[in-house]
JSON list of C-alpha atoms and ligand atoms in Angstrom, two decimals:
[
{"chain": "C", "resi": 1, "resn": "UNK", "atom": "CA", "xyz": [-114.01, -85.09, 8.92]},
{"chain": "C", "resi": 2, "resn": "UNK", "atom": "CA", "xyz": [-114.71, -81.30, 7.99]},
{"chain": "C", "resi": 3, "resn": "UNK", "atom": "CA", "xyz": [-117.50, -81.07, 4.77]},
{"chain": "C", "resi": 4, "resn": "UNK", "atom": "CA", "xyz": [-118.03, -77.90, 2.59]},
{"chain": "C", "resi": 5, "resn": "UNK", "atom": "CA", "xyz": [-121.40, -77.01, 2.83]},
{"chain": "C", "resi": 6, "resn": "UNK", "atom": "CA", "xyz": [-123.39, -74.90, -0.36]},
{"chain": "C", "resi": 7, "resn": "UNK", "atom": "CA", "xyz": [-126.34, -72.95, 1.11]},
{"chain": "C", "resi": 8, "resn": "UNK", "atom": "CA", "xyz": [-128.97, -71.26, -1.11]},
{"chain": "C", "resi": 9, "resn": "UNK", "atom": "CA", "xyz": [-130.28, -68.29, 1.01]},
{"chain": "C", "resi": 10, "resn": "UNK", "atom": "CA", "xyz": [-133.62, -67.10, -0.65]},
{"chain": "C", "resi": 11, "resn": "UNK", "atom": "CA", "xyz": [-136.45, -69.90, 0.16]},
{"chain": "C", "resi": 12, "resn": "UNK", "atom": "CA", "xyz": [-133.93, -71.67, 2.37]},
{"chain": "C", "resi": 13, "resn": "UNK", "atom": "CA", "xyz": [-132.53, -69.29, 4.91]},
{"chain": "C", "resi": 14, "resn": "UNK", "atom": "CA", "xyz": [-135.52, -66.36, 4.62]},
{"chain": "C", "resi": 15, "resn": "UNK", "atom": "CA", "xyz": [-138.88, -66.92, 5.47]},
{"chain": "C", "resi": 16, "resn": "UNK", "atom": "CA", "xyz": [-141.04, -65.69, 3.11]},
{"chain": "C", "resi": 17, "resn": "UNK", "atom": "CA", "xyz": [-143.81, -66.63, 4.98]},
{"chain": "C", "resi": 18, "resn": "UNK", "atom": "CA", "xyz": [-147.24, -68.95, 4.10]},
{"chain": "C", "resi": 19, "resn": "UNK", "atom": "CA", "xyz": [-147.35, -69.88, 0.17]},
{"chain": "C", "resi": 20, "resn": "UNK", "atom": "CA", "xyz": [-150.51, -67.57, -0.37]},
{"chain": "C", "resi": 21, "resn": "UNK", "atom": "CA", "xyz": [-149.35, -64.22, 2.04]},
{"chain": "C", "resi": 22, "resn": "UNK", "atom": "CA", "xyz": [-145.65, -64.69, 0.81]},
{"chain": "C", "resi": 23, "resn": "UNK", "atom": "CA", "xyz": [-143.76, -61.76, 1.53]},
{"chain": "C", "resi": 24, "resn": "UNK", "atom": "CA", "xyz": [-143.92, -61.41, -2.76]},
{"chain": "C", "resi": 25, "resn": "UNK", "atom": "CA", "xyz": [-147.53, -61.49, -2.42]},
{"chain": "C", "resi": 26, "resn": "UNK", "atom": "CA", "xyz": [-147.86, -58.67, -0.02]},
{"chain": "C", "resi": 27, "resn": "UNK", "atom": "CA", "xyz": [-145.42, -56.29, -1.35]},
{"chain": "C", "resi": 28, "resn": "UNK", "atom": "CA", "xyz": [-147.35, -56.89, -4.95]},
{"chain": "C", "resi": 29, "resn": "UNK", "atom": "CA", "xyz": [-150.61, -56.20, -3.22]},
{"chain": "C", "resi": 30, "resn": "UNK", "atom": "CA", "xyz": [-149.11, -52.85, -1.71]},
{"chain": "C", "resi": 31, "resn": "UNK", "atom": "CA", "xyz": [-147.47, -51.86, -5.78]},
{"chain": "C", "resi": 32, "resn": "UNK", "atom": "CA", "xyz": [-149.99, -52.64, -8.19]},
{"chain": "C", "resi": 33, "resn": "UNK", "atom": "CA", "xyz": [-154.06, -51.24, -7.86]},
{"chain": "C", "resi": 34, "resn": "UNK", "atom": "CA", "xyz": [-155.44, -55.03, -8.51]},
{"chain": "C", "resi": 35, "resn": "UNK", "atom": "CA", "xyz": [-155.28, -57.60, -6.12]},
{"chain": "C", "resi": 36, "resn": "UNK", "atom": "CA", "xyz": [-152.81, -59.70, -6.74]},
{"chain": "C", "resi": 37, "resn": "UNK", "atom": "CA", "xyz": [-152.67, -63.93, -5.59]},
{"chain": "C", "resi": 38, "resn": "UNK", "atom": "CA", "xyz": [-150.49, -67.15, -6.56]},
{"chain": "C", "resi": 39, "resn": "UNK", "atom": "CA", "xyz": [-152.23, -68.24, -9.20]},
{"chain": "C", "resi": 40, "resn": "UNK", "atom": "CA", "xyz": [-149.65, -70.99, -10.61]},
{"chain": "C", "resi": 41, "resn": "UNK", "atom": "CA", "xyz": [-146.98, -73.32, -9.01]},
{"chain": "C", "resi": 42, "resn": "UNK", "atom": "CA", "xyz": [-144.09, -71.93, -10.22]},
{"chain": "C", "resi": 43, "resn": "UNK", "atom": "CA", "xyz": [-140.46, -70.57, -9.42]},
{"chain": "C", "resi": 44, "resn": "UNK", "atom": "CA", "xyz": [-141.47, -68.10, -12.06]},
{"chain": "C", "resi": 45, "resn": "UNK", "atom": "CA", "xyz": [-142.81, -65.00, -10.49]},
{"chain": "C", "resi": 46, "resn": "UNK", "atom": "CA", "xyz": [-144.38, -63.79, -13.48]},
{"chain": "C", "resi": 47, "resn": "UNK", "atom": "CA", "xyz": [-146.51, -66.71, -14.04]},
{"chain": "C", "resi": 48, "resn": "UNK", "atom": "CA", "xyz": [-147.04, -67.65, -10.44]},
{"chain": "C", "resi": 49, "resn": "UNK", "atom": "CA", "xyz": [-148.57, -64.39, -9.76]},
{"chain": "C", "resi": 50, "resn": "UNK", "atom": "CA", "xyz": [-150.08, -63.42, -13.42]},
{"chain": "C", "resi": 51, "resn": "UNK", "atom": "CA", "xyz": [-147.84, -60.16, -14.47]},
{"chain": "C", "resi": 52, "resn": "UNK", "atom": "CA", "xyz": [-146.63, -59.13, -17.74]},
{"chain": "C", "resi": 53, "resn": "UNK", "atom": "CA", "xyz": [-142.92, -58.39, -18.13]},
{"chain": "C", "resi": 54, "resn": "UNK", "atom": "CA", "xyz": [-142.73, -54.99, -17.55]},
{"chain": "C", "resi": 55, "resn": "UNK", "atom": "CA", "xyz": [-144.94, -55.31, -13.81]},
{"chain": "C", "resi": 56, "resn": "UNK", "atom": "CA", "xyz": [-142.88, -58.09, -12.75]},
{"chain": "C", "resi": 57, "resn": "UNK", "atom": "CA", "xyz": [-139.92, -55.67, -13.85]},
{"chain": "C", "resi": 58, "resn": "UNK", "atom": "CA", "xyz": [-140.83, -52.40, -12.27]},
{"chain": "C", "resi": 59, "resn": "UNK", "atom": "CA", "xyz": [-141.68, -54.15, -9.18]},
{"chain": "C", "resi": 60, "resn": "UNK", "atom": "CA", "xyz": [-138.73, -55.70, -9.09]},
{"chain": "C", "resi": 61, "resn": "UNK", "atom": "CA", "xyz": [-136.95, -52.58, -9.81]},
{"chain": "C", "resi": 62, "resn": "UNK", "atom": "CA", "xyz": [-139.21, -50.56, -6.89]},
{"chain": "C", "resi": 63, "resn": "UNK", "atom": "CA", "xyz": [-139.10, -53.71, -4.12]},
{"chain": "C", "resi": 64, "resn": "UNK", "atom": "CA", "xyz": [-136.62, -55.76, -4.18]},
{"chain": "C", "resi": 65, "resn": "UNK", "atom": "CA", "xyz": [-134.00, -54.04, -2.38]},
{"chain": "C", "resi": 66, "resn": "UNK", "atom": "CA", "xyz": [-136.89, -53.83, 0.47]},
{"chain": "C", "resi": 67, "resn": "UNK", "atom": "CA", "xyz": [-137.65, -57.37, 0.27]},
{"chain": "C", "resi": 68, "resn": "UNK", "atom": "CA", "xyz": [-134.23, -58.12, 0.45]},
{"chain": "C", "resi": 69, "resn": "UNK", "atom": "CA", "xyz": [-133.18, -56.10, 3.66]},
{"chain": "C", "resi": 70, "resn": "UNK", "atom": "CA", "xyz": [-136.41, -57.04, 5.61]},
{"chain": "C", "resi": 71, "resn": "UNK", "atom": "CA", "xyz": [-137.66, -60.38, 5.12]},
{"chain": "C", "resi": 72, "resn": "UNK", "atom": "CA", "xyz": [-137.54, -62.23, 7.73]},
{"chain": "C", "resi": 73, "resn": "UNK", "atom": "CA", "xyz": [-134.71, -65.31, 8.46]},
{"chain": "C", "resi": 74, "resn": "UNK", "atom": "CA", "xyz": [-135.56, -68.67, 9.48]},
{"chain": "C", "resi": 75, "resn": "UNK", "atom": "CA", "xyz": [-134.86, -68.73, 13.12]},
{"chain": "C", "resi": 76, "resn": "UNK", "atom": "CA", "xyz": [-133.75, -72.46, 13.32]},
{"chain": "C", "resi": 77, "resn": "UNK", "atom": "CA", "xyz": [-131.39, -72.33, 9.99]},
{"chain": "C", "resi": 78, "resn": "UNK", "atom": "CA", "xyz": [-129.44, -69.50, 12.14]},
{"chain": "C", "resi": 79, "resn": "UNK", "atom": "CA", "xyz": [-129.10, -72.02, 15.38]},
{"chain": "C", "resi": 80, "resn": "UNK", "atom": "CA", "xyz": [-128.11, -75.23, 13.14]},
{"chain": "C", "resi": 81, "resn": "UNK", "atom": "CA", "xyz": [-125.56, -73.50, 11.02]},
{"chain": "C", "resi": 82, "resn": "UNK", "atom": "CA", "xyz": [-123.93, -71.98, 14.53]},
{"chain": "C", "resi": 83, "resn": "UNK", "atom": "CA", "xyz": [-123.45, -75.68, 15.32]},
{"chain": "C", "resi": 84, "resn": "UNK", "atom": "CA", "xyz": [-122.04, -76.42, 11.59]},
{"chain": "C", "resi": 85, "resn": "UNK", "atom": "CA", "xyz": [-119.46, -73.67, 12.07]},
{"chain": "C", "resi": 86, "resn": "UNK", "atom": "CA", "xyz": [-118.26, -74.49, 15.15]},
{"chain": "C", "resi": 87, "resn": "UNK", "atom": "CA", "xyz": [-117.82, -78.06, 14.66]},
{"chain": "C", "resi": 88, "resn": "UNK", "atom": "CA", "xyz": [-115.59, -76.80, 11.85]},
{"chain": "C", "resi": 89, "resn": "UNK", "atom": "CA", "xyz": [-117.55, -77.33, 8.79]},
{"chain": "C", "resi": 90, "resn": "UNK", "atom": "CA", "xyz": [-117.27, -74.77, 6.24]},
{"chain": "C", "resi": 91, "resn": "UNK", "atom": "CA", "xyz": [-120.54, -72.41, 5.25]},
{"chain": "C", "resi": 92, "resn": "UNK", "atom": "CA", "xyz": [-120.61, -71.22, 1.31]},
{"chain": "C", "resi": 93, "resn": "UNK", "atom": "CA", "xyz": [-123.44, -69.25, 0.54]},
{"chain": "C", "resi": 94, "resn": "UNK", "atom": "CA", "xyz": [-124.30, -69.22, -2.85]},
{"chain": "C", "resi": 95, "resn": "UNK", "atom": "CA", "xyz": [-126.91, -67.07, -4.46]},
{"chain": "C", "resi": 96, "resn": "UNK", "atom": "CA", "xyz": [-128.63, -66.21, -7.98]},
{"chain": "C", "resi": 97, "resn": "UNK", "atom": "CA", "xyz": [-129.05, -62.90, -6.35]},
{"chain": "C", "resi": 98, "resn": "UNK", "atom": "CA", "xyz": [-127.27, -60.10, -8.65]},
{"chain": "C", "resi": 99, "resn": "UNK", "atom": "CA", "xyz": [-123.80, -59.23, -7.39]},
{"chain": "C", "resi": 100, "resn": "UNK", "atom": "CA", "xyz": [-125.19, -55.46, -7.23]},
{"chain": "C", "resi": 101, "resn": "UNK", "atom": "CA", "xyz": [-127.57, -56.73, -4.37]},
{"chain": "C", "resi": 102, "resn": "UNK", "atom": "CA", "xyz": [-124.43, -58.19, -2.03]},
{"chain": "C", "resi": 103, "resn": "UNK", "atom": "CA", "xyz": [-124.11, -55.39, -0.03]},
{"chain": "C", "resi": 104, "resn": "UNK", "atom": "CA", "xyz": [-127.46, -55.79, 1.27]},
{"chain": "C", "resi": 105, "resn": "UNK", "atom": "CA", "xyz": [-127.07, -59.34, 1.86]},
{"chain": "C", "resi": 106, "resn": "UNK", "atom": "CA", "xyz": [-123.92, -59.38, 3.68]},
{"chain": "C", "resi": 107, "resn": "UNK", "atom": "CA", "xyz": [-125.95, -57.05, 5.87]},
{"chain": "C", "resi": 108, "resn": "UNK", "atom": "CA", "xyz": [-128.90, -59.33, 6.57]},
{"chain": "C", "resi": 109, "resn": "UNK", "atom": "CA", "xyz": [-126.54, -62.01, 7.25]},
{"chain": "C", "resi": 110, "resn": "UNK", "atom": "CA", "xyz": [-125.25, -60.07, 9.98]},
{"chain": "C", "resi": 111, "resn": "UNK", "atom": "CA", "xyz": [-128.14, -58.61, 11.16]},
{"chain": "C", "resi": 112, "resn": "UNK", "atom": "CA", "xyz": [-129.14, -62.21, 11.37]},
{"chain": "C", "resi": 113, "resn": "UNK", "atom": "CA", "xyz": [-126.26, -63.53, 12.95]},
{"chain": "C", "resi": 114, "resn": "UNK", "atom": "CA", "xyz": [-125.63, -65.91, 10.19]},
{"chain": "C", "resi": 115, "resn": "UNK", "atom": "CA", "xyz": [-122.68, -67.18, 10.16]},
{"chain": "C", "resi": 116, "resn": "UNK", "atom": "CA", "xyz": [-120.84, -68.47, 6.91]},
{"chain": "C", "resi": 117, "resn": "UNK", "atom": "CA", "xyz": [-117.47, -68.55, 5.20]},
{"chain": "C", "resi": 118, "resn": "UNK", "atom": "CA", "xyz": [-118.21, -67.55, 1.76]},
{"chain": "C", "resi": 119, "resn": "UNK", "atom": "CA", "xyz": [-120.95, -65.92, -0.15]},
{"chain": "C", "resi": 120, "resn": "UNK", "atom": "CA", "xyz": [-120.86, -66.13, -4.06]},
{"chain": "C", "resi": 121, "resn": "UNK", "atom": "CA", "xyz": [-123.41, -64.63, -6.37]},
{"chain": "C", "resi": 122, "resn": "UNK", "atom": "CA", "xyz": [-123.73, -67.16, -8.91]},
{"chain": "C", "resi": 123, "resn": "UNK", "atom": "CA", "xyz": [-127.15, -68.29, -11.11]},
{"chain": "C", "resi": 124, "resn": "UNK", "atom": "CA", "xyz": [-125.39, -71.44, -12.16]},
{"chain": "C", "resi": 125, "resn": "UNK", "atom": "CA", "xyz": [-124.86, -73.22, -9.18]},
{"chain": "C", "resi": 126, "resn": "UNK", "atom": "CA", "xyz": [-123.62, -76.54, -10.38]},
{"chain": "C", "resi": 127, "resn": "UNK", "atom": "CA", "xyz": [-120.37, -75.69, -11.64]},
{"chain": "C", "resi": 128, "resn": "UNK", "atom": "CA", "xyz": [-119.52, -73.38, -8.66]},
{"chain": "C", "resi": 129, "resn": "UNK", "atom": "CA", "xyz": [-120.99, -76.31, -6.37]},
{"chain": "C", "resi": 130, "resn": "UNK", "atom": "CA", "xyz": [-118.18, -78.79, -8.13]},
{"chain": "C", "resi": 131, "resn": "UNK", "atom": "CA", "xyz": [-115.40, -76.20, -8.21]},
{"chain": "C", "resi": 132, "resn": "UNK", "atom": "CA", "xyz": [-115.91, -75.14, -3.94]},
{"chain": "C", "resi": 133, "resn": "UNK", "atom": "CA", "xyz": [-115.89, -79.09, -3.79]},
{"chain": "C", "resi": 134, "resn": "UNK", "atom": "CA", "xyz": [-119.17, -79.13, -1.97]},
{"chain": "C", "resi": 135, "resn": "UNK", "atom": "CA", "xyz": [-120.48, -82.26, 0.03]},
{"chain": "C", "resi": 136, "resn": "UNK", "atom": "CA", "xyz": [-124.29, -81.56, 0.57]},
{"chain": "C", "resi": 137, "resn": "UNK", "atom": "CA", "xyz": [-126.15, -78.82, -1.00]},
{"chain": "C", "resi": 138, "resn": "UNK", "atom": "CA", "xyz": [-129.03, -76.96, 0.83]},
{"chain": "C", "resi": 139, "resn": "UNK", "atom": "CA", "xyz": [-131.47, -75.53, -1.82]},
{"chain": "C", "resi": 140, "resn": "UNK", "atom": "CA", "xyz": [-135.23, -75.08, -2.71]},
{"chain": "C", "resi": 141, "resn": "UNK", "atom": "CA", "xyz": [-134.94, -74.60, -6.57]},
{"chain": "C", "resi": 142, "resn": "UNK", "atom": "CA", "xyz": [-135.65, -77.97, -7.83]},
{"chain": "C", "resi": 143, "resn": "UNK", "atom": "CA", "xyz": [-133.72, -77.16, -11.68]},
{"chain": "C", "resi": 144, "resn": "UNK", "atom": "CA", "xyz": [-130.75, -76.22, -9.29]},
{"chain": "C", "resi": 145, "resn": "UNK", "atom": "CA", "xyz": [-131.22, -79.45, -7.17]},
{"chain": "C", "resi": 146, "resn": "UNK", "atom": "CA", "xyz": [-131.16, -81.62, -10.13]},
{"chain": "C", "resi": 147, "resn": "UNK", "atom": "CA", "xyz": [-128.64, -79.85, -12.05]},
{"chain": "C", "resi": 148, "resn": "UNK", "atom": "CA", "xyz": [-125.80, -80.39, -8.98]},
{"chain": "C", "resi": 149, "resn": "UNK", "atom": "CA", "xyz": [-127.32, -84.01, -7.94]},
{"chain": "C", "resi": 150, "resn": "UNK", "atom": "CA", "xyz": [-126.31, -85.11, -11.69]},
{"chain": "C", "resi": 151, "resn": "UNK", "atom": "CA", "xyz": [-122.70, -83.51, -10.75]},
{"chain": "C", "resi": 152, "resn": "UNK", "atom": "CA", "xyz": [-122.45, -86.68, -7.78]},
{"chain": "C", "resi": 153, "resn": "UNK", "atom": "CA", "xyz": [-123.27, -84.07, -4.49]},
{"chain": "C", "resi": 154, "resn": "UNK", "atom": "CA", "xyz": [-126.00, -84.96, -2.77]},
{"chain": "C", "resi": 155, "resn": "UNK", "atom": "CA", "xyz": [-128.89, -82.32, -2.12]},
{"chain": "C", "resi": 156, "resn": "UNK", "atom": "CA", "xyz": [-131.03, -81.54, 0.59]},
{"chain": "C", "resi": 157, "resn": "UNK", "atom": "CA", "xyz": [-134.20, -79.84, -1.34]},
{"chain": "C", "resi": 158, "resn": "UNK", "atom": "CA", "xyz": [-136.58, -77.74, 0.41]},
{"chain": "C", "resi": 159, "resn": "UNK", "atom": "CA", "xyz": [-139.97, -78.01, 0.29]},
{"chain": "C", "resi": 160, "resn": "UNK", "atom": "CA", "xyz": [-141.72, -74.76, -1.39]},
{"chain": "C", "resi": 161, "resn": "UNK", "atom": "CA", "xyz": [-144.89, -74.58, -3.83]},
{"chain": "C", "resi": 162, "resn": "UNK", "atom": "CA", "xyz": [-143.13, -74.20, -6.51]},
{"chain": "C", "resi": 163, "resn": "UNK", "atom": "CA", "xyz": [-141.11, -77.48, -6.01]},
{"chain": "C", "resi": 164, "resn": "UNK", "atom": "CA", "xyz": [-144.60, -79.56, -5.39]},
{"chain": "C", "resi": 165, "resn": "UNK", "atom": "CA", "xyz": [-143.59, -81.25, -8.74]},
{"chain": "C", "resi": 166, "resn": "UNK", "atom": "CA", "xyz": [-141.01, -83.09, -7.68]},
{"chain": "C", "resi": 167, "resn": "UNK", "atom": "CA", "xyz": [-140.52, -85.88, -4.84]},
{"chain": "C", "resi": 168, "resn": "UNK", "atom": "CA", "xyz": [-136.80, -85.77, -4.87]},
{"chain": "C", "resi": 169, "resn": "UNK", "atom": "CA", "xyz": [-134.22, -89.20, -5.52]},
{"chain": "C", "resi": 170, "resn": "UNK", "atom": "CA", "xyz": [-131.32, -91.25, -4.71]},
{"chain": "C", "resi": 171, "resn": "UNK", "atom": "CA", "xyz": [-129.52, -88.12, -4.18]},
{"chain": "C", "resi": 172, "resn": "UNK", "atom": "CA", "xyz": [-132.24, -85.49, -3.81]},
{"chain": "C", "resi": 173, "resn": "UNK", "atom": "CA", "xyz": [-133.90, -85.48, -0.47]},
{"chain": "C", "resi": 174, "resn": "UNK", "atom": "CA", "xyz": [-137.18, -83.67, 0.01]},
{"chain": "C", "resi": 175, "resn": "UNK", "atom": "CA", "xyz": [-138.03, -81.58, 3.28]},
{"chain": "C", "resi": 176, "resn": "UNK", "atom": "CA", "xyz": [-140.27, -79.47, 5.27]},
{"chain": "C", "resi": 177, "resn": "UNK", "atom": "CA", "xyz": [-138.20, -77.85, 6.95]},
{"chain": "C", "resi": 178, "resn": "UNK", "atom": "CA", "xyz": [-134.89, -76.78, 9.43]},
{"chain": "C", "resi": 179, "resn": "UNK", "atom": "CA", "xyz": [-135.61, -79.74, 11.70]},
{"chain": "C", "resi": 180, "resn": "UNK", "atom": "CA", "xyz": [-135.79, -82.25, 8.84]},
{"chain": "C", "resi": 181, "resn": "UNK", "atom": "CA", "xyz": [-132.43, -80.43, 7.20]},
{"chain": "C", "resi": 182, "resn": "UNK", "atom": "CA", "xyz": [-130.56, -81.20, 10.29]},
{"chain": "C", "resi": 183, "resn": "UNK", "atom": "CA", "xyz": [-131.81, -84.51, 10.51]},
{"chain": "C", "resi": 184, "resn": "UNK", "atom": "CA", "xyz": [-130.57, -85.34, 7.25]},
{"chain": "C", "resi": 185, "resn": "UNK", "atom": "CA", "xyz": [-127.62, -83.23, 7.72]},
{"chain": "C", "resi": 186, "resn": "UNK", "atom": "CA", "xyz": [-126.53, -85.95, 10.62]},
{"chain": "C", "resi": 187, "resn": "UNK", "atom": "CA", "xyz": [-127.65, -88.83, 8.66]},
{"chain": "C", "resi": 188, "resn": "UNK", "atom": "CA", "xyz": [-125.01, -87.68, 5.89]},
{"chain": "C", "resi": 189, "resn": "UNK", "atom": "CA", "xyz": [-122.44, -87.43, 8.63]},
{"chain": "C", "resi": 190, "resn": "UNK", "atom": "CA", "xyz": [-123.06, -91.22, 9.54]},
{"chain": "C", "resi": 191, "resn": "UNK", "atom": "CA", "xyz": [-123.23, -92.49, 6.36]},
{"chain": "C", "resi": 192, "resn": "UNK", "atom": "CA", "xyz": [-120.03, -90.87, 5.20]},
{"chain": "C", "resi": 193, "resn": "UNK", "atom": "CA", "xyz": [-118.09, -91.64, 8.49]},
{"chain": "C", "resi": 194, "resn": "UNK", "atom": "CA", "xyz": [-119.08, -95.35, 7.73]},
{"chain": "C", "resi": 195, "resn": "UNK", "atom": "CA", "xyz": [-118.16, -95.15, 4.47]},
{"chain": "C", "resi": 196, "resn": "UNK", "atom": "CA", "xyz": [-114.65, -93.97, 5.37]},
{"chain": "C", "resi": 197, "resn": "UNK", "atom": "CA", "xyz": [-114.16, -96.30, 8.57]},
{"chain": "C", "resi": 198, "resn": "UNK", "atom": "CA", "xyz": [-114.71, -99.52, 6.03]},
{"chain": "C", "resi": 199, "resn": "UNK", "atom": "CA", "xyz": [-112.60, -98.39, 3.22]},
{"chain": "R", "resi": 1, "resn": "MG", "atom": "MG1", "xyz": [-133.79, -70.29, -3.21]}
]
């Protein structure tokens, strides 16, 4: 049995490194003349690290490009999905990242040696989750978790600071990291090739 697999990349295949030196973190210490520190658990940049609209937009503007092309990628997530693809399983990437940033990103995946199928650039990941008839979900946004859980496909949510909230459910499972993702990955794979032998 061959399963579609959805794949956030930011938070799930980068490494942004430790919650309070985040690769964020440092490239807002290097941009704005205060020092700057995650003050709030929160996917929201602006109120995780304390800026007004307009820094969080002209750093964004100035860095993200940069952050983009040289964070780093999680060494294990690289090794894991090698096995996925050559077992035959199929790899869609899918991204909130703006479609202007893909070119970058299709060259970090390669730089990486990441291999995938498909790469979409899509905030509402739900809907594209149902329509690519995904079977397991890999991401670390817990509002994206939810929102595809409550569409039936199981997700595999990644543990992050801003996701300390939430414990996970019946179909959300919580972990720390690549080891626990491919743990769970193989638990789905007995499950569903029980569920199939009986029916
Ligand atoms: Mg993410």
């Amino acid at each position: 049995m061959k399963y579609n697999f959805g794949i956030d990349i930011d938070g799930v295949l980068t490494d942004e490194g430790p919650d309070h030196n985040s690769i964020w973190q440092q490239k807002m210490n290097e941009f704005f003349d205060r020092e700057i520190t995650l003050k709030e658990y929160t996917y929201d940049l602006r109120k995780a690290f304390a800026l007004s609209d307009q820094e969080l937009n002209e750093f964004i503007q100035e860095n993200i490009e940069e952050i983009y092309s040289s964070v780093k990628a999680v060494e294990k997530a690289r090794k894991i999905l090698k096995e996925l693809y050559d077992q035959g399983h199929r790899l869609i990437l899918i991204t909130a990242r703006s479609e202007e940033h893909r070119p970058i990103t299709e060259n970090w995946l390669q730089e990486n040696n990441i291999p995938y199928h498909e790469l979409h650039h899509e905030d509402q990941k739900a809907p594209l989750a149902v329509e690519k008839n995904i079977s397991l979900f890999i991401d670390d946004k817990k509002e994206n978790a939810v929102e595809i859980a409550a569409r039936n496909i199981p997700v595999i949510l990644v543990s992050k600071y801003h996701n300390h909230d939430f414990d996970g459910n019946d179909q959300i499972t919580k972990v720390k990291d690549w080891d626990e993702i491919k743990t769970n990955i193989e638990l789905f794979f007995s499950k569903n090739t029980h569920s199939s032998k009986l029916s």
